Amino acid sequence: MADKKARLTIDGLDEVIELSVYSGTEGPDVIDVRPLTGLGLFTYDPGFVSTAACESRITYIDGDKGILLHGGYPIEQLAENSDYLEVCFLLLNGELPTPEEKDLFVSTVKRHTMIHQQMTNFFNGFRRDAHPMAIMVGVVGALSAFYHDSLDIDDPHHREVCAFRLIAKMPTIAAMCYKYSIGQPFQYPRNDLDYADNFLHMMFGTPCEAYEANPILAKAMDRIFLLHADHEQNASTSTVRLAGSSGANPFACIASGVAALWGPAHGGANEAVLQMLEEIGDEANIPEFIKRAKDPDDSFRLMGFGHRVYRNFDPRAKVMKQTCDEVLAELGIENDPLLKIAKRLEQIALEDEYFVQRKLYPNVDFYSGIILKAIGIPTNMFTVIFALSRTIGWIANWSEFHSSPNKIGRPRQLYIGPSKRDFPK
């Protein structure tokens, strides 16, 4: 039921249009504009920045206040007290698991970590220097050719099985993308390891010797997964929902999310941070680049500062900064040239009046890029890890979409092309 009514008067129409207004548990009210279609009217909202395209119980963001909630729980509390797989359970089920439920969830994920052996042949079709995201889009989309026993999107059990398979297999696929690019043999997953430990094992282990992940680095990796797990109706999540609305299988929908995430304006942001640091090159060049960043006529921008959604400090960045400091201290690499540039830029952004007034604080992409570089993960793998992390948000939204009555997405447009005209004789 609508909580309130809005009345709209339009020049040229004799009647006043009454529209329902709905209130969520958090956030702004929304006006139901569907009745306008019957009058031959659409709303105009480029980028959908003022449009609620769905109802969701999964994640809530208040960008002005710097709030991010998963199932009502603040991201800072989850990062402090939980781990990635527990947050996966929360996003899928709406509640934190009991100890028994978590044990069962983790053990089920571990039983799905391997991929079909024939899928390894897919990698040989790619060039060794192909971007890992190009490989991931193809391999994730191909999962439906091997796991077609659970593709009934109307069956809750099938949706659950797909969720487990995706959560479990994405680290395996991501690590294989890396191993293929450097010519090393694939490392099979080890189900005796935790989720983040296992990913680092598949990334950096070799058949020649055992690999044991540093606990600080494994914790940092788990934090990166957790802090990127979901972020409301962003471009890639909306893409997954839209693809899902056509009835496409879940693996194809997640592949569409991977493709949307690939863009530098979305998932490629932490990769852009490292490219910026390399462009600056030396601490001595920082004043020149800061001057350029303040110049509105200069195309140079400081990457990893400020956020489109958050008008305050990104709540994930607070946790990521702490993790970044822990990793750098553990590895003792504070003198790495690029990391020294990054730490100096961080100091300037937190102290310089220009950045403080505009709330251009370091965001989660800034710190995650530094952490991933410190761990030894190459820049072109950053977005792959983001995709791995965000898979749970995508599949949770996809599953939520199919758990209630839905219809295929069909955005409208404001047509500004030629009117009807006859073909010239």
Short mmCIF file of C-alpha atoms in Angstrom, two decimals:
data_model
loop_
_atom_site.label_atom_id
_atom_site.label_comp_id
_atom_site.label_asym_id
_atom_site.label_seq_id
_atom_site.Cartn_x
_atom_site.Cartn_y
_atom_site.Cartn_z
CA MET A 1 0.00 0.00 0.00
CA ALA A 2 1.18 3.52 -0.78
CA ASP A 3 2.04 5.65 2.24
CA LYS A 4 1.29 8.97 0.53
CA LYS A 5 0.06 10.49 -2.70
CA ALA A 6 1.73 12.94 -5.08
CA ARG A 7 -0.28 15.10 -7.45
CA LEU A 8 1.12 16.10 -10.82
CA THR A 9 -0.28 18.88 -12.97
CA ILE A 10 0.81 18.98 -16.62
CA ASP A 11 0.13 21.87 -18.99
CA GLY A 12 -2.39 20.83 -21.63
CA LEU A 13 -4.08 18.18 -19.51
CA ASP A 14 -7.30 19.03 -17.74
CA GLU A 15 -6.89 16.45 -15.00
CA VAL A 16 -4.49 16.30 -12.06
CA ILE A 17 -2.58 13.02 -12.06
CA GLU A 18 -2.41 11.24 -8.72
CA LEU A 19 0.68 9.10 -8.15
CA SER A 20 1.39 6.75 -5.26
CA VAL A 21 4.38 7.45 -3.00
CA TYR A 22 6.10 4.51 -1.29
CA SER A 23 8.47 4.56 1.68
CA GLY A 24 11.23 2.05 2.28
CA THR A 25 12.79 1.16 5.62
CA GLU A 26 15.65 3.55 4.78
CA GLY A 27 16.28 6.22 2.16
CA PRO A 28 14.14 8.62 0.13
CA ASP A 29 10.51 7.99 -0.73
CA VAL A 30 9.80 6.88 -4.31
CA ILE A 31 7.02 8.05 -6.62
CA ASP A 32 5.30 5.36 -8.69
CA VAL A 33 5.31 6.86 -12.19
CA ARG A 34 3.88 3.83 -13.98
CA PRO A 35 0.45 5.45 -14.48
CA LEU A 36 2.08 8.05 -16.75
CA THR A 37 2.52 5.42 -19.47
CA GLY A 38 -1.25 5.24 -19.91
CA LEU A 39 -1.23 8.96 -20.69
CA GLY A 40 1.52 8.59 -23.28
CA LEU A 41 4.18 10.05 -20.97
CA PHE A 42 7.54 8.72 -19.77
CA THR A 43 9.99 10.09 -17.23
CA TYR A 44 13.45 11.24 -18.39
CA ASP A 45 16.35 10.17 -16.19
CA PRO A 46 19.71 9.66 -17.97
CA GLY A 47 21.87 7.24 -16.02
CA PHE A 48 18.84 6.22 -13.91
CA VAL A 49 20.26 8.30 -11.06
CA SER A 50 16.78 9.26 -9.83
CA THR A 51 14.96 6.04 -10.63
CA ALA A 52 14.28 3.07 -8.34
CA ALA A 53 14.07 0.15 -10.78
CA CYS A 54 13.44 -2.50 -8.14
CA GLU A 55 12.69 -3.34 -4.53
CA SER A 56 15.56 -4.95 -2.63
CA ARG A 57 16.33 -6.17 0.88
CA ILE A 58 20.03 -6.75 0.28
CA THR A 59 22.07 -3.53 0.56
CA TYR A 60 21.43 0.10 1.46
CA ILE A 61 23.71 3.11 0.88
CA ASP A 62 23.38 6.65 2.20
CA GLY A 63 26.10 8.46 0.31
CA ASP A 64 25.65 11.78 2.13
CA LYS A 65 26.19 10.18 5.54
CA GLY A 66 28.79 7.65 4.41
CA ILE A 67 26.65 4.62 5.35
CA LEU A 68 26.75 1.16 3.77
CA LEU A 69 24.53 -1.57 5.21
CA HIS A 70 24.27 -5.23 4.24
CA GLY A 71 21.07 -6.71 5.65
CA GLY A 72 21.02 -3.76 8.05
CA TYR A 73 24.54 -4.38 9.37
CA PRO A 74 27.10 -1.54 8.94
CA ILE A 75 30.01 -2.52 6.71
CA GLU A 76 32.51 -1.48 9.39
CA GLN A 77 31.01 -3.96 11.88
CA LEU A 78 30.98 -6.74 9.32
CA ALA A 79 34.61 -6.09 8.39
CA GLU A 80 35.61 -6.14 12.06
CA ASN A 81 33.62 -9.16 13.19
CA SER A 82 32.84 -11.26 10.13
CA ASP A 83 34.50 -12.75 7.05
CA TYR A 84 33.69 -12.93 3.36
CA LEU A 85 31.80 -16.22 3.31
CA GLU A 86 29.69 -15.17 6.28
CA VAL A 87 28.77 -11.99 4.41
CA CYS A 88 27.96 -14.15 1.36
CA PHE A 89 25.46 -16.06 3.50
CA LEU A 90 24.02 -12.77 4.78
CA LEU A 91 23.55 -11.35 1.28
CA LEU A 92 21.87 -14.53 0.05
CA ASN A 93 19.65 -15.17 3.07
CA GLY A 94 19.12 -11.79 4.73
CA GLU A 95 20.40 -12.97 8.11
CA LEU A 96 23.77 -13.89 9.57
CA PRO A 97 24.29 -17.64 9.89
CA THR A 98 24.30 -19.62 13.11
CA PRO A 99 27.61 -21.44 13.73
CA GLU A 100 26.03 -24.64 12.35
CA GLU A 101 24.69 -22.85 9.29
CA LYS A 102 28.06 -21.26 8.61
CA ASP A 103 29.90 -24.58 8.86
CA LEU A 104 27.48 -26.14 6.38
CA PHE A 105 27.71 -23.13 4.05
CA VAL A 106 31.52 -23.11 4.05
CA SER A 107 31.77 -26.88 3.53
CA THR A 108 29.29 -26.69 0.63
CA VAL A 109 31.30 -23.92 -1.05
CA LYS A 110 34.46 -26.00 -0.68
CA ARG A 111 32.82 -28.95 -2.46
CA HIS A 112 32.33 -26.79 -5.56
CA THR A 113 35.78 -25.18 -5.93
CA MET A 114 37.01 -27.30 -8.86
CA ILE A 115 35.95 -26.61 -12.43
CA HIS A 116 35.31 -29.22 -15.10
CA GLN A 117 38.69 -30.39 -16.41
CA GLN A 118 37.61 -29.81 -20.01
CA MET A 119 37.19 -26.12 -19.23
CA THR A 120 40.95 -25.79 -18.94
CA ASN A 121 41.07 -26.21 -22.71
CA PHE A 122 39.24 -22.89 -23.08
CA PHE A 123 42.29 -21.00 -21.88
CA ASN A 124 44.42 -22.30 -24.73
CA GLY A 125 42.21 -20.38 -27.15
CA PHE A 126 43.38 -17.06 -25.72
CA ARG A 127 46.64 -15.26 -26.34
CA ARG A 128 48.97 -15.27 -23.36
CA ASP A 129 48.93 -11.49 -23.28
CA ALA A 130 45.11 -11.25 -23.35
CA HIS A 131 43.63 -9.11 -20.57
CA PRO A 132 42.50 -11.43 -17.75
CA MET A 133 39.05 -9.80 -17.79
CA ALA A 134 38.62 -10.83 -21.43
CA ILE A 135 39.34 -14.41 -20.42
CA MET A 136 37.05 -14.24 -17.39
CA VAL A 137 34.07 -12.96 -19.43
CA GLY A 138 34.42 -15.91 -21.81
CA VAL A 139 35.04 -18.63 -19.22
CA VAL A 140 32.26 -17.52 -16.85
CA GLY A 141 29.79 -17.40 -19.71
CA ALA A 142 30.87 -20.92 -20.71
CA LEU A 143 30.03 -22.38 -17.30
CA SER A 144 26.46 -22.95 -18.47
CA ALA A 145 27.76 -25.43 -21.06
CA PHE A 146 29.16 -27.62 -18.27
CA TYR A 147 26.74 -27.09 -15.40
CA HIS A 148 23.40 -27.26 -17.19
CA ASP A 149 21.80 -29.49 -14.53
CA SER A 150 20.72 -26.51 -12.43
CA LEU A 151 19.55 -23.86 -14.88
CA ASP A 152 15.85 -23.76 -14.01
CA ILE A 153 15.66 -20.14 -12.85
CA ASP A 154 12.21 -20.72 -11.34
CA ASP A 155 13.46 -23.49 -9.04
CA PRO A 156 14.80 -22.10 -5.71
CA HIS A 157 17.07 -25.15 -5.29
CA HIS A 158 18.61 -24.63 -8.73
CA ARG A 159 19.23 -20.97 -7.91
CA GLU A 160 20.93 -21.99 -4.66
CA VAL A 161 23.16 -24.53 -6.42
CA CYS A 162 24.19 -21.90 -8.98
CA ALA A 163 25.04 -19.50 -6.16
CA PHE A 164 27.32 -22.06 -4.50
CA ARG A 165 28.99 -22.91 -7.78
CA LEU A 166 29.71 -19.30 -8.63
CA ILE A 167 31.00 -18.35 -5.18
CA ALA A 168 33.27 -21.40 -5.18
CA LYS A 169 34.54 -21.41 -8.76
CA MET A 170 35.24 -17.70 -9.31
CA PRO A 171 38.51 -17.75 -7.29
CA THR A 172 39.61 -20.83 -9.25
CA ILE A 173 38.83 -19.15 -12.57
CA ALA A 174 40.45 -15.87 -11.49
CA ALA A 175 43.67 -17.61 -10.44
CA MET A 176 43.71 -19.60 -13.67
CA CYS A 177 43.47 -16.35 -15.65
CA TYR A 178 46.64 -15.19 -13.89
CA LYS A 179 48.53 -18.46 -14.19
CA TYR A 180 47.77 -18.67 -17.90
CA SER A 181 49.07 -15.13 -18.49
CA ILE A 182 52.47 -15.94 -16.94
CA GLY A 183 52.80 -19.43 -18.41
CA GLN A 184 52.65 -21.35 -15.16
CA PRO A 185 50.61 -24.53 -14.61
CA PHE A 186 47.21 -24.15 -12.98
CA GLN A 187 47.05 -24.84 -9.27
CA TYR A 188 44.14 -26.95 -8.10
CA PRO A 189 42.15 -25.59 -5.16
CA ARG A 190 42.86 -26.94 -1.70
CA ASN A 191 39.70 -27.43 0.31
CA ASP A 192 41.58 -27.63 3.59
CA LEU A 193 42.31 -23.90 3.28
CA ASP A 194 40.12 -20.90 4.03
CA TYR A 195 38.63 -18.99 1.10
CA ALA A 196 41.29 -16.24 0.91
CA ASP A 197 44.17 -18.61 1.73
CA ASN A 198 43.04 -20.92 -1.04
CA PHE A 199 42.91 -18.06 -3.55
CA LEU A 200 46.47 -16.97 -2.69
CA HIS A 201 47.59 -20.61 -2.93
CA MET A 202 46.12 -20.88 -6.46
CA MET A 203 47.66 -17.51 -7.42
CA PHE A 204 51.18 -17.98 -6.10
CA GLY A 205 51.67 -21.68 -5.47
CA THR A 206 53.54 -23.94 -7.91
CA PRO A 207 53.96 -27.73 -8.19
CA CYS A 208 57.61 -27.25 -7.25
CA GLU A 209 57.10 -26.28 -3.62
CA ALA A 210 54.39 -25.79 -1.02
CA TYR A 211 52.96 -22.31 -0.62
CA GLU A 212 51.80 -21.00 2.72
CA ALA A 213 50.01 -17.65 2.75
CA ASN A 214 51.07 -14.98 5.22
CA PRO A 215 48.12 -14.66 7.68
CA ILE A 216 48.20 -10.84 7.45
CA LEU A 217 48.00 -10.98 3.66
CA ALA A 218 45.26 -13.60 3.74
CA LYS A 219 43.25 -11.44 6.14
CA ALA A 220 43.77 -8.43 3.85
CA MET A 221 42.60 -10.47 0.86
CA ASP A 222 39.47 -11.55 2.72
CA ARG A 223 38.82 -7.90 3.65
CA ILE A 224 39.08 -6.87 0.00
CA PHE A 225 36.58 -9.59 -0.94
CA LEU A 226 34.21 -8.55 1.87
CA LEU A 227 34.36 -4.81 1.21
CA HIS A 228 33.58 -5.30 -2.48
CA ALA A 229 30.86 -7.93 -2.01
CA ASP A 230 27.91 -5.70 -2.91
CA HIS A 231 27.20 -2.03 -3.47
CA GLU A 232 23.49 -1.68 -4.16
CA GLN A 233 22.21 -1.03 -7.71
CA ASN A 234 25.47 -0.07 -9.41
CA ALA A 235 26.11 -0.42 -13.15
CA SER A 236 27.18 -4.08 -13.12
CA THR A 237 24.51 -5.22 -10.64
CA SER A 238 21.82 -3.45 -12.66
CA THR A 239 23.22 -5.15 -15.76
CA VAL A 240 22.89 -8.56 -14.10
CA ARG A 241 19.29 -7.82 -13.10
CA LEU A 242 18.45 -6.58 -16.60
CA ALA A 243 20.04 -9.63 -18.23
CA GLY A 244 18.23 -11.84 -15.74
CA SER A 245 14.91 -10.24 -16.62
CA SER A 246 15.12 -11.86 -20.06
CA GLY A 247 15.29 -15.32 -18.48
CA ALA A 248 18.96 -15.81 -19.36
CA ASN A 249 20.80 -18.48 -17.38
CA PRO A 250 22.67 -17.30 -14.27
CA PHE A 251 26.15 -17.87 -15.69
CA ALA A 252 25.36 -15.68 -18.71
CA CYS A 253 23.97 -13.02 -16.37
CA ILE A 254 27.08 -13.04 -14.19
CA ALA A 255 29.25 -12.85 -17.34
CA SER A 256 27.30 -9.71 -18.27
CA GLY A 257 28.15 -8.30 -14.84
CA VAL A 258 31.84 -9.09 -15.38
CA ALA A 259 31.72 -7.26 -18.73
CA ALA A 260 30.04 -4.19 -17.20
CA LEU A 261 32.52 -4.16 -14.31
CA TRP A 262 35.43 -4.13 -16.75
CA GLY A 263 34.90 -0.45 -17.55
CA PRO A 264 37.43 1.99 -16.05
CA ALA A 265 34.59 4.11 -14.63
CA HIS A 266 33.43 1.12 -12.58
CA GLY A 267 35.61 -1.86 -11.67
CA GLY A 268 38.76 -0.57 -13.31
CA ALA A 269 39.18 2.26 -10.81
CA ASN A 270 41.84 0.63 -8.61
CA GLU A 271 43.77 -0.36 -11.73
CA ALA A 272 43.62 3.31 -12.75
CA VAL A 273 45.09 4.25 -9.35
CA LEU A 274 48.26 2.28 -10.06
CA GLN A 275 48.48 3.68 -13.59
CA MET A 276 48.26 7.17 -12.09
CA LEU A 277 51.03 6.41 -9.59
CA GLU A 278 53.20 5.16 -12.45
CA GLU A 279 52.46 8.32 -14.41
CA ILE A 280 53.55 10.50 -11.47
CA GLY A 281 56.68 8.37 -11.26
CA ASP A 282 58.53 10.10 -8.42
CA GLU A 283 57.71 11.92 -5.20
CA ALA A 284 59.42 15.02 -6.59
CA ASN A 285 56.73 15.22 -9.29
CA ILE A 286 53.79 15.23 -6.86
CA PRO A 287 53.46 19.07 -6.53
CA GLU A 288 53.19 19.39 -10.32
CA PHE A 289 50.45 16.74 -10.53
CA ILE A 290 48.56 18.19 -7.56
CA LYS A 291 48.59 21.55 -9.34
CA ARG A 292 47.27 19.87 -12.49
CA ALA A 293 44.54 18.09 -10.51
CA LYS A 294 43.31 21.47 -9.20
CA ASP A 295 43.27 22.98 -12.68
CA PRO A 296 39.77 22.56 -14.19
CA ASP A 297 41.22 22.99 -17.69
CA ASP A 298 43.69 20.12 -17.26
CA SER A 299 42.51 16.61 -18.17
CA PHE A 300 44.57 15.00 -15.40
CA ARG A 301 42.56 13.66 -12.45
CA LEU A 302 43.68 12.07 -9.22
CA MET A 303 42.27 8.53 -9.33
CA GLY A 304 41.05 6.92 -6.13
CA PHE A 305 39.88 10.13 -4.49
CA GLY A 306 36.23 10.99 -3.89
CA HIS A 307 33.33 8.78 -4.94
CA ARG A 308 30.26 9.24 -7.12
CA VAL A 309 27.97 7.84 -4.41
CA TYR A 310 29.63 8.98 -1.19
CA ARG A 311 29.59 12.69 -0.42
CA ASN A 312 31.44 11.87 2.75
CA PHE A 313 34.26 9.47 3.61
CA ASP A 314 33.71 6.09 1.95
CA PRO A 315 32.99 3.81 4.96
CA ARG A 316 34.86 0.96 3.26
CA ALA A 317 37.94 3.16 2.90
CA LYS A 318 38.30 3.52 6.68
CA VAL A 319 38.62 -0.24 7.04
CA MET A 320 40.79 -0.56 3.94
CA LYS A 321 43.21 2.12 5.18
CA GLN A 322 43.77 0.17 8.39
CA THR A 323 44.32 -3.01 6.39
CA CYS A 324 46.70 -1.19 4.04
CA ASP A 325 48.81 0.03 6.95
CA GLU A 326 48.93 -3.51 8.38
CA VAL A 327 50.06 -5.01 5.06
CA LEU A 328 52.78 -2.42 4.42
CA ALA A 329 54.10 -2.81 7.97
CA GLU A 330 54.10 -6.61 7.68
CA LEU A 331 55.96 -6.60 4.37
CA GLY A 332 58.31 -3.75 5.29
CA ILE A 333 58.07 -2.19 1.83
CA GLU A 334 57.28 1.39 2.81
CA ASN A 335 60.21 2.49 0.62
CA ASP A 336 58.72 1.12 -2.59
CA PRO A 337 58.69 4.20 -4.91
CA LEU A 338 55.05 3.87 -5.98
CA LEU A 339 53.85 3.17 -2.46
CA LYS A 340 55.74 6.22 -1.18
CA ILE A 341 53.93 8.33 -3.80
CA ALA A 342 50.62 6.82 -2.70
CA LYS A 343 51.20 7.55 0.99
CA ARG A 344 52.20 11.14 0.19
CA LEU A 345 49.08 11.64 -1.93
CA GLU A 346 46.98 10.23 0.90
CA GLN A 347 48.49 12.75 3.33
CA ILE A 348 47.86 15.65 0.94
CA ALA A 349 44.24 14.61 0.32
CA LEU A 350 43.54 14.46 4.06
CA GLU A 351 45.21 17.80 4.84
CA ASP A 352 45.03 20.05 1.76
CA GLU A 353 42.10 22.48 2.03
CA TYR A 354 41.23 22.04 -1.65
CA PHE A 355 40.57 18.32 -1.23
CA VAL A 356 39.07 18.56 2.27
CA GLN A 357 36.50 21.17 1.23
CA ARG A 358 35.44 19.06 -1.75
CA LYS A 359 35.48 15.88 0.35
CA LEU A 360 37.89 14.24 -2.08
CA TYR A 361 39.02 11.66 0.45
CA PRO A 362 40.92 8.51 -0.54
CA ASN A 363 38.34 5.86 -1.41
CA VAL A 364 38.31 2.07 -1.30
CA ASP A 365 39.87 1.83 -4.78
CA PHE A 366 42.87 3.87 -3.67
CA TYR A 367 43.72 1.61 -0.74
CA SER A 368 42.80 -1.69 -2.40
CA GLY A 369 45.09 -0.88 -5.31
CA ILE A 370 47.99 -0.29 -2.93
CA ILE A 371 47.27 -3.51 -1.02
CA LEU A 372 47.01 -5.65 -4.14
CA LYS A 373 50.28 -4.26 -5.49
CA ALA A 374 51.99 -4.92 -2.16
CA ILE A 375 50.74 -8.52 -2.14
CA GLY A 376 52.27 -8.99 -5.58
CA ILE A 377 49.15 -9.11 -7.72
CA PRO A 378 49.69 -7.48 -11.15
CA THR A 379 47.64 -4.46 -12.08
CA ASN A 380 45.69 -6.17 -14.86
CA MET A 381 44.33 -8.65 -12.29
CA PHE A 382 42.78 -5.97 -10.05
CA THR A 383 39.43 -5.90 -11.85
CA VAL A 384 39.35 -9.70 -11.94
CA ILE A 385 39.57 -9.75 -8.15
CA PHE A 386 36.84 -7.12 -7.98
CA ALA A 387 34.65 -9.39 -10.16
CA LEU A 388 35.42 -12.36 -7.93
CA SER A 389 34.37 -10.34 -4.86
CA ARG A 390 31.23 -8.84 -6.43
CA THR A 391 29.91 -12.19 -7.71
CA ILE A 392 27.98 -12.73 -4.49
CA GLY A 393 26.26 -9.35 -4.84
CA TRP A 394 25.35 -10.15 -8.43
CA ILE A 395 23.97 -13.62 -7.70
CA ALA A 396 22.09 -12.38 -4.61
CA ASN A 397 20.40 -9.67 -6.67
CA TRP A 398 19.72 -12.12 -9.52
CA SER A 399 18.18 -14.60 -7.12
CA GLU A 400 16.12 -11.90 -5.39
CA PHE A 401 14.80 -10.78 -8.77
CA HIS A 402 13.61 -14.28 -9.61
CA SER A 403 12.15 -14.90 -6.16
CA SER A 404 9.22 -12.57 -6.77
CA PRO A 405 6.97 -11.61 -9.72
CA ASN A 406 9.02 -9.77 -12.34
CA LYS A 407 8.95 -8.57 -15.90
CA ILE A 408 11.57 -8.06 -18.58
CA GLY A 409 13.42 -4.76 -18.37
CA ARG A 410 12.50 -2.28 -21.08
CA PRO A 411 13.83 1.27 -20.55
CA ARG A 412 12.20 4.02 -22.59
CA GLN A 413 13.87 6.87 -24.48
CA LEU A 414 13.47 10.47 -25.51
CA TYR A 415 13.66 10.14 -29.29
CA ILE A 416 15.36 13.10 -31.00
CA GLY A 417 16.00 11.64 -34.46
CA PRO A 418 14.19 12.56 -37.69
CA SER A 419 10.41 12.30 -37.86
CA LYS A 420 8.86 9.87 -40.31
CA ARG A 421 9.97 10.66 -43.88
CA ASP A 422 9.68 9.03 -47.27
CA PHE A 423 12.55 7.23 -48.95
CA PRO A 424 13.88 9.47 -51.79
CA LYS A 425 12.86 8.43 -55.31
#
